[in-house]
mmCIF file of C-alpha atoms in Angstrom:
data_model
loop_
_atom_site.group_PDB
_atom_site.id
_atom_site.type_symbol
_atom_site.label_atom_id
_atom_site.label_comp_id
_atom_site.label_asym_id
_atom_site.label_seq_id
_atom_site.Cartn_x
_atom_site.Cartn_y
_atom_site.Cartn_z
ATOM 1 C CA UNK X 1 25.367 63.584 -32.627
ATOM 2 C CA UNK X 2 25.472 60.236 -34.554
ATOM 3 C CA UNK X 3 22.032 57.811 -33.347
ATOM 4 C CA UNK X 4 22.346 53.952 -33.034
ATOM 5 C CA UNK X 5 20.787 52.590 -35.775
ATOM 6 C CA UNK X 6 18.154 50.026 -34.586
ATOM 7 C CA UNK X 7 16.205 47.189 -37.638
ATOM 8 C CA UNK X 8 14.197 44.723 -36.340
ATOM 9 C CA UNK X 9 15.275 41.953 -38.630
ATOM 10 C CA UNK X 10 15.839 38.658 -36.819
ATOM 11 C CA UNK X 11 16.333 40.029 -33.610
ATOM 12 C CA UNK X 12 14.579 38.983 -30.324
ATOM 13 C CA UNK X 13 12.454 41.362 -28.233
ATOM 14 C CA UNK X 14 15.158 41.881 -25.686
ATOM 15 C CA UNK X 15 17.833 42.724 -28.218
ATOM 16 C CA UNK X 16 15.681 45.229 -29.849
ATOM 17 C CA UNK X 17 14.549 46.656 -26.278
ATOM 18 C CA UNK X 18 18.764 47.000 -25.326
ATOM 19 C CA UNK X 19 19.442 48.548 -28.430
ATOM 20 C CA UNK X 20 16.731 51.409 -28.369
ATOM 21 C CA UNK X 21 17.601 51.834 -24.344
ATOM 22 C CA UNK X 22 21.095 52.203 -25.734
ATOM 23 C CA UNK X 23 19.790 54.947 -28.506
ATOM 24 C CA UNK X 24 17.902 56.809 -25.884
ATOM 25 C CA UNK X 25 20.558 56.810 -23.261
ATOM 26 C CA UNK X 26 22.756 58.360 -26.611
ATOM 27 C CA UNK X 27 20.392 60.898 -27.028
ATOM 28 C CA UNK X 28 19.904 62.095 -23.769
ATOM 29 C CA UNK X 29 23.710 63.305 -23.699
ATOM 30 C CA UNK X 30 23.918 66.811 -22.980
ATOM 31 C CA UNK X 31 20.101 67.555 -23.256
ATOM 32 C CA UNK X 32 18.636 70.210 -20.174
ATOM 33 C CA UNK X 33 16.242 67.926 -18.546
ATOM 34 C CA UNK X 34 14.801 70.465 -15.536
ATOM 35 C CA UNK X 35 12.325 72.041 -18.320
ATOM 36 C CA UNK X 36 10.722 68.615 -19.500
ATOM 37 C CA UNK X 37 11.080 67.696 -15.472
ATOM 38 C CA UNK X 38 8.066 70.928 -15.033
ATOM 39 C CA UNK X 39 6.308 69.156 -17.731
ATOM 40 C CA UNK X 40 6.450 65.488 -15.894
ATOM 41 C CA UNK X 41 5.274 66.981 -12.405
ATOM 42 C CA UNK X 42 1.968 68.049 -14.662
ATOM 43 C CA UNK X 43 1.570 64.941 -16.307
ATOM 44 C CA UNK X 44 1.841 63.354 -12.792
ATOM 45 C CA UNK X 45 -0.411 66.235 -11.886
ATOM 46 C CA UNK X 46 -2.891 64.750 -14.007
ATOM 47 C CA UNK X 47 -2.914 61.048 -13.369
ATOM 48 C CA UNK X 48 -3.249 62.311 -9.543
ATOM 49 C CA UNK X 49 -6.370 64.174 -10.514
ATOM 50 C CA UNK X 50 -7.627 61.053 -12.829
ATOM 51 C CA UNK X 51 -7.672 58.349 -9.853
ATOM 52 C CA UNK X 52 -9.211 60.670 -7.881
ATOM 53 C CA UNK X 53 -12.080 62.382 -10.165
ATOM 54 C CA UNK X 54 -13.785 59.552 -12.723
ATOM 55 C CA UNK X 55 -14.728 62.911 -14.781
ATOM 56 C CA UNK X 56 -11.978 65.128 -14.505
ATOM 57 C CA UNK X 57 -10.911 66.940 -17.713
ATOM 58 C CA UNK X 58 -7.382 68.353 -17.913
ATOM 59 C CA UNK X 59 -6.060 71.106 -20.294
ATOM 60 C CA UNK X 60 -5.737 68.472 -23.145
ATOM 61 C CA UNK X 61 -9.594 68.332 -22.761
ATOM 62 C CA UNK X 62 -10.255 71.246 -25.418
ATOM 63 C CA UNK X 63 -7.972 70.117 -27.391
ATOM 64 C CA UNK X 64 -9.066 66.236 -27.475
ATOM 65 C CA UNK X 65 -12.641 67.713 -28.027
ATOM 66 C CA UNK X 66 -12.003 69.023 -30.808
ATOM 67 C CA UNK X 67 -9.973 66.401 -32.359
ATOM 68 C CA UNK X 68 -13.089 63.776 -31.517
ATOM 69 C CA UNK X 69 -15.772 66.064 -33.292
ATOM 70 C CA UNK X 70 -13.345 66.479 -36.034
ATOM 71 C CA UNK X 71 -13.119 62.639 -36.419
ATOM 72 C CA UNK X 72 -17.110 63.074 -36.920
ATOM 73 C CA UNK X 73 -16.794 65.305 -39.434
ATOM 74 C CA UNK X 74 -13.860 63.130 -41.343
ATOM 75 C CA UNK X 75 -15.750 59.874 -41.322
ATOM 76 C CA UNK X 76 -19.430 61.837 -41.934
ATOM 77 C CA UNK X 77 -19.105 59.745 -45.184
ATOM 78 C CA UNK X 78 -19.052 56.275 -43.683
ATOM 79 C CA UNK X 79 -22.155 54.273 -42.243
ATOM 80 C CA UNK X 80 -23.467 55.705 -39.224
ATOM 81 C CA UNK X 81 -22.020 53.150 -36.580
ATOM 82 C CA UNK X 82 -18.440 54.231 -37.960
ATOM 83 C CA UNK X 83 -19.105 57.630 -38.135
ATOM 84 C CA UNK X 84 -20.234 57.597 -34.429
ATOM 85 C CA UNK X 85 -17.095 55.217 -33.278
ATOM 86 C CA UNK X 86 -14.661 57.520 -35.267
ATOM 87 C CA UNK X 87 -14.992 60.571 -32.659
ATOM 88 C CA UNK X 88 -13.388 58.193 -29.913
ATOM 89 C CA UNK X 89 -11.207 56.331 -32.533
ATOM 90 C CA UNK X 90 -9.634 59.874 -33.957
ATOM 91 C CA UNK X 91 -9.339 61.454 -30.225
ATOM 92 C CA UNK X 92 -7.495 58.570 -29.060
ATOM 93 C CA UNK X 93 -4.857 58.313 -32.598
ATOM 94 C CA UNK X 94 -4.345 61.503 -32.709
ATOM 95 C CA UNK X 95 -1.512 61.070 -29.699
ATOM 96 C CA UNK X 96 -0.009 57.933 -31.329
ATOM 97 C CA UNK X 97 0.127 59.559 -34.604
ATOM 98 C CA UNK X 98 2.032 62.276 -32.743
ATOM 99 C CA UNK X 99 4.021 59.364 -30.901
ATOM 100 C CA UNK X 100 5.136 58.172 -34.020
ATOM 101 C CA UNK X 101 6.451 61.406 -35.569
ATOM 102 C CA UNK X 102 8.379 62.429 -32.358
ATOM 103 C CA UNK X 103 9.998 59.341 -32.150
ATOM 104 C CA UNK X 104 10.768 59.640 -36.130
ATOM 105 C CA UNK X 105 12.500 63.024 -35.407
ATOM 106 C CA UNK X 106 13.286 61.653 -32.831
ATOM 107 C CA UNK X 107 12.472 63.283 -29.767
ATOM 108 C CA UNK X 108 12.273 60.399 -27.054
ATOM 109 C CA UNK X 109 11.122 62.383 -24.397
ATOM 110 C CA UNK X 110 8.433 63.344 -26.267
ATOM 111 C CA UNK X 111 6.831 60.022 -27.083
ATOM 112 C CA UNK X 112 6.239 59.345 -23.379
ATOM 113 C CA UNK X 113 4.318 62.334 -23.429
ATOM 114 C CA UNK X 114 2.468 61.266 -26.047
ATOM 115 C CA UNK X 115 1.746 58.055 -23.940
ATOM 116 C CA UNK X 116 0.283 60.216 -21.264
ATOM 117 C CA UNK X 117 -1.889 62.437 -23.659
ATOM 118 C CA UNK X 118 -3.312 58.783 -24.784
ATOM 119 C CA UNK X 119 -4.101 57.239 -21.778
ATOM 120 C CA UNK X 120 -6.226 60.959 -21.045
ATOM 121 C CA UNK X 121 -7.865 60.592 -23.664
ATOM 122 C CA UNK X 122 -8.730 56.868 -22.201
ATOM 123 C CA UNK X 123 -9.593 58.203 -19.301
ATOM 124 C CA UNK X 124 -12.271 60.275 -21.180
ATOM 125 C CA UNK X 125 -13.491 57.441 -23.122
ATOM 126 C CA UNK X 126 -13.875 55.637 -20.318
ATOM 127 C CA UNK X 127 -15.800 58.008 -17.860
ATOM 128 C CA UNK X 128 -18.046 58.659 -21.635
ATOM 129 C CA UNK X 129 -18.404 54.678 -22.211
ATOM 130 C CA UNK X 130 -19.773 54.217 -18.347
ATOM 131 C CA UNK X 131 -22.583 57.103 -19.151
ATOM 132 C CA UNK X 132 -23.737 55.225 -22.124
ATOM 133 C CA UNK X 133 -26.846 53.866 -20.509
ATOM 134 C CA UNK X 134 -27.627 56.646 -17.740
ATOM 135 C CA UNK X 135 -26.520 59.892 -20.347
ATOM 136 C CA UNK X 136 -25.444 62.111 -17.724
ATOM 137 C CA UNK X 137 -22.826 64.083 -19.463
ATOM 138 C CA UNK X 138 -22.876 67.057 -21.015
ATOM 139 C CA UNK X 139 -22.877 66.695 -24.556
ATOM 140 C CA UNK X 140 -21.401 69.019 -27.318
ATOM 141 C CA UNK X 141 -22.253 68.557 -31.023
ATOM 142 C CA UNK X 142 -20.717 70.653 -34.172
ATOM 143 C CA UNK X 143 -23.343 73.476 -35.157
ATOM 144 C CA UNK X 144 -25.223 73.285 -32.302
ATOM 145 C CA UNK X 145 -27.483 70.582 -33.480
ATOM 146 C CA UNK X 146 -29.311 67.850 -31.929
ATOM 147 C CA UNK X 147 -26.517 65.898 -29.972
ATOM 148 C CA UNK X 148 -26.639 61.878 -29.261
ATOM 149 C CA UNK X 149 -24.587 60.097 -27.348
ATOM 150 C CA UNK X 150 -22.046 58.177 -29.359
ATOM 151 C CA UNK X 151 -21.479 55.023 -26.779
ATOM 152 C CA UNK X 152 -24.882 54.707 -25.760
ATOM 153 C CA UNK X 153 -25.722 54.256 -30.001
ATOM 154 C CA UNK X 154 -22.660 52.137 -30.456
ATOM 155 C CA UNK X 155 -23.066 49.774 -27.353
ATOM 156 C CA UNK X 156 -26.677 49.965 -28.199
ATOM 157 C CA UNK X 157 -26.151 48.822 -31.730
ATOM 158 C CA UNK X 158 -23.664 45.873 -30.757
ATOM 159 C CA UNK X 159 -26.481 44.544 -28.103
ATOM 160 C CA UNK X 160 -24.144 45.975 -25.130
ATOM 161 C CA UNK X 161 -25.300 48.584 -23.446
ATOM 162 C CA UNK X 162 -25.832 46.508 -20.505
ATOM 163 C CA UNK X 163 -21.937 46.449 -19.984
ATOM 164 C CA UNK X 164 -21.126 49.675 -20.348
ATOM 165 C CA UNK X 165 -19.680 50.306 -16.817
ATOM 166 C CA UNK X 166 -17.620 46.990 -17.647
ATOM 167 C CA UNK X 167 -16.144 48.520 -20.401
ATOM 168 C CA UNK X 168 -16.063 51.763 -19.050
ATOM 169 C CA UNK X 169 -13.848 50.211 -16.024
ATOM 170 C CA UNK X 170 -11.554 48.381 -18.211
ATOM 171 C CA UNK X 171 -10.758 51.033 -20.464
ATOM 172 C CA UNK X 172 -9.967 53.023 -17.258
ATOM 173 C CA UNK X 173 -7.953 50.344 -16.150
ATOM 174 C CA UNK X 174 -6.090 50.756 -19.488
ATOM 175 C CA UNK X 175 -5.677 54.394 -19.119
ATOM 176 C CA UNK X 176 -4.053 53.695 -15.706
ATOM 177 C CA UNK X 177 -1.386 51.257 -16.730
ATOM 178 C CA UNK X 178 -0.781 53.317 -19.757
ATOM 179 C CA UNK X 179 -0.187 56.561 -18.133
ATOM 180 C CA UNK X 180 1.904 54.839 -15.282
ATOM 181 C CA UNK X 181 4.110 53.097 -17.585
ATOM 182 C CA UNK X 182 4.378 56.742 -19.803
ATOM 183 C CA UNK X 183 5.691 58.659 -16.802
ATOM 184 C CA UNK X 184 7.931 55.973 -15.579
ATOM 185 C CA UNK X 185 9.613 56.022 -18.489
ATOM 186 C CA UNK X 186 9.319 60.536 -18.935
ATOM 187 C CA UNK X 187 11.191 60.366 -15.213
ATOM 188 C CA UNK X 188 13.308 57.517 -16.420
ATOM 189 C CA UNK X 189 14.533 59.517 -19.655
ATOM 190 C CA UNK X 190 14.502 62.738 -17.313
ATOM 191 C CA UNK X 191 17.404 60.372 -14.688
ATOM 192 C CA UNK X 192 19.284 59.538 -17.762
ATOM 193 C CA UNK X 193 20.129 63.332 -18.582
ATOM 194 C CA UNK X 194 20.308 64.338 -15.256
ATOM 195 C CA UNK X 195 23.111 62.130 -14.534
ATOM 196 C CA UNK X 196 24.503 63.295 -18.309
ATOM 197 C CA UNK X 197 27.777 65.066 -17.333
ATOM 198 C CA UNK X 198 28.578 66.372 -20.548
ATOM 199 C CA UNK X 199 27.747 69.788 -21.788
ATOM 200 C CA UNK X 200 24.519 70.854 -23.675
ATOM 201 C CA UNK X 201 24.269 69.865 -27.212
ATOM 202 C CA UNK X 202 23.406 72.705 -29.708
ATOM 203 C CA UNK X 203 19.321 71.085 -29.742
ATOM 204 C CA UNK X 204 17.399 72.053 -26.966
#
């Protein structure tokens, strides 16, 4: 299947935005969508769960726990107040990084995905921004060691702990309109092949 070749160049916003709806609507052709459609009812599954539960952790919590004490460990060289920030920073790039290379492949139902991975991880950041002055929260550190909390040090550092619920809600707030806008446009993609009446193409 030949792709629509999209360059920014000169071109306005809308153009751009028409051309790639025109790529994705090319790629859809022939694609299965009721397996990715099992995948959208557990993203939705999740946002559910998020506006209901400030703390709730879904099965990409492991996963983005490990990812933020790995950013520890990546930045351990830098000054301390990077160091700290790059647990949150690396948790929440990993699923734009991933973004990125899916929609290099490209895979278009996969970068929505992605979204929704990244506003989770928002929603994490948030509920572990709003505990930066009471430190609540479990904590896990690598090795077992003494553990601090990284957004009560950070917002501590920066003169701001006093806000942290502000910035707690706001990132939340993000999170929401990020994970709304990623499975509107999963279900949207998902329409688009349902609809598709031509046969499956040899990719899955």
């Amino acid at each position: 299947m030949t792709h629509v070749k999209i360059t920014t160049g000169k071109r306005s916003w809308r153009e751009l935005i028409t051309a790639l709806k025109a790529e994705v609507t090319q790629w859809t052709e022939g694609r299965l969508w009721w397996w990715r459609g099992l995948i959208l009812a557990w993203l939705v599954y999740i946002a559910v769960r998020h506006l209901s539960d400030p703390l709730y952790t879904s099965l990409f919590g492991g996963l983005d726990l490990g990812i933020h004490e790995g950013g520890h460990l990546l930045f351990s060289w830098a000054p301390k107040f990077i160091m700290v920030l790059a647990g949150s920073f690396t948790q929440c790039a990993a699923p734009l990084i991933a973004a990125w290379l899916f929609l290099r492949q490209p895979d278009y139902f996969a970068v929505p995905v992605c979204g929704a991975w990244f506003a989770d991880n928002l929603y994490s950041v948030a509920a572990y921004v709003s505990d930066a002055r009471a430190m609540e929260l479990p904590l896990v550190s690598v090795g077992g060691g003494q553990t601090e909390h990284d957004w009560n040090y950070i917002l501590g550092s920066l003169g701001l702990l006093r806000w942290d619920t502000f910035f707690g809600g706001a990132i939340r707030l993000l999170a929401l309109v990020i994970m709304a806008l990623s499975l509107a446009a999963g279900a949207w993609i998902l329409w688009t092949m349902a609809r598709s009446s031509k046969q499956p193409a040899s990719s899955p």
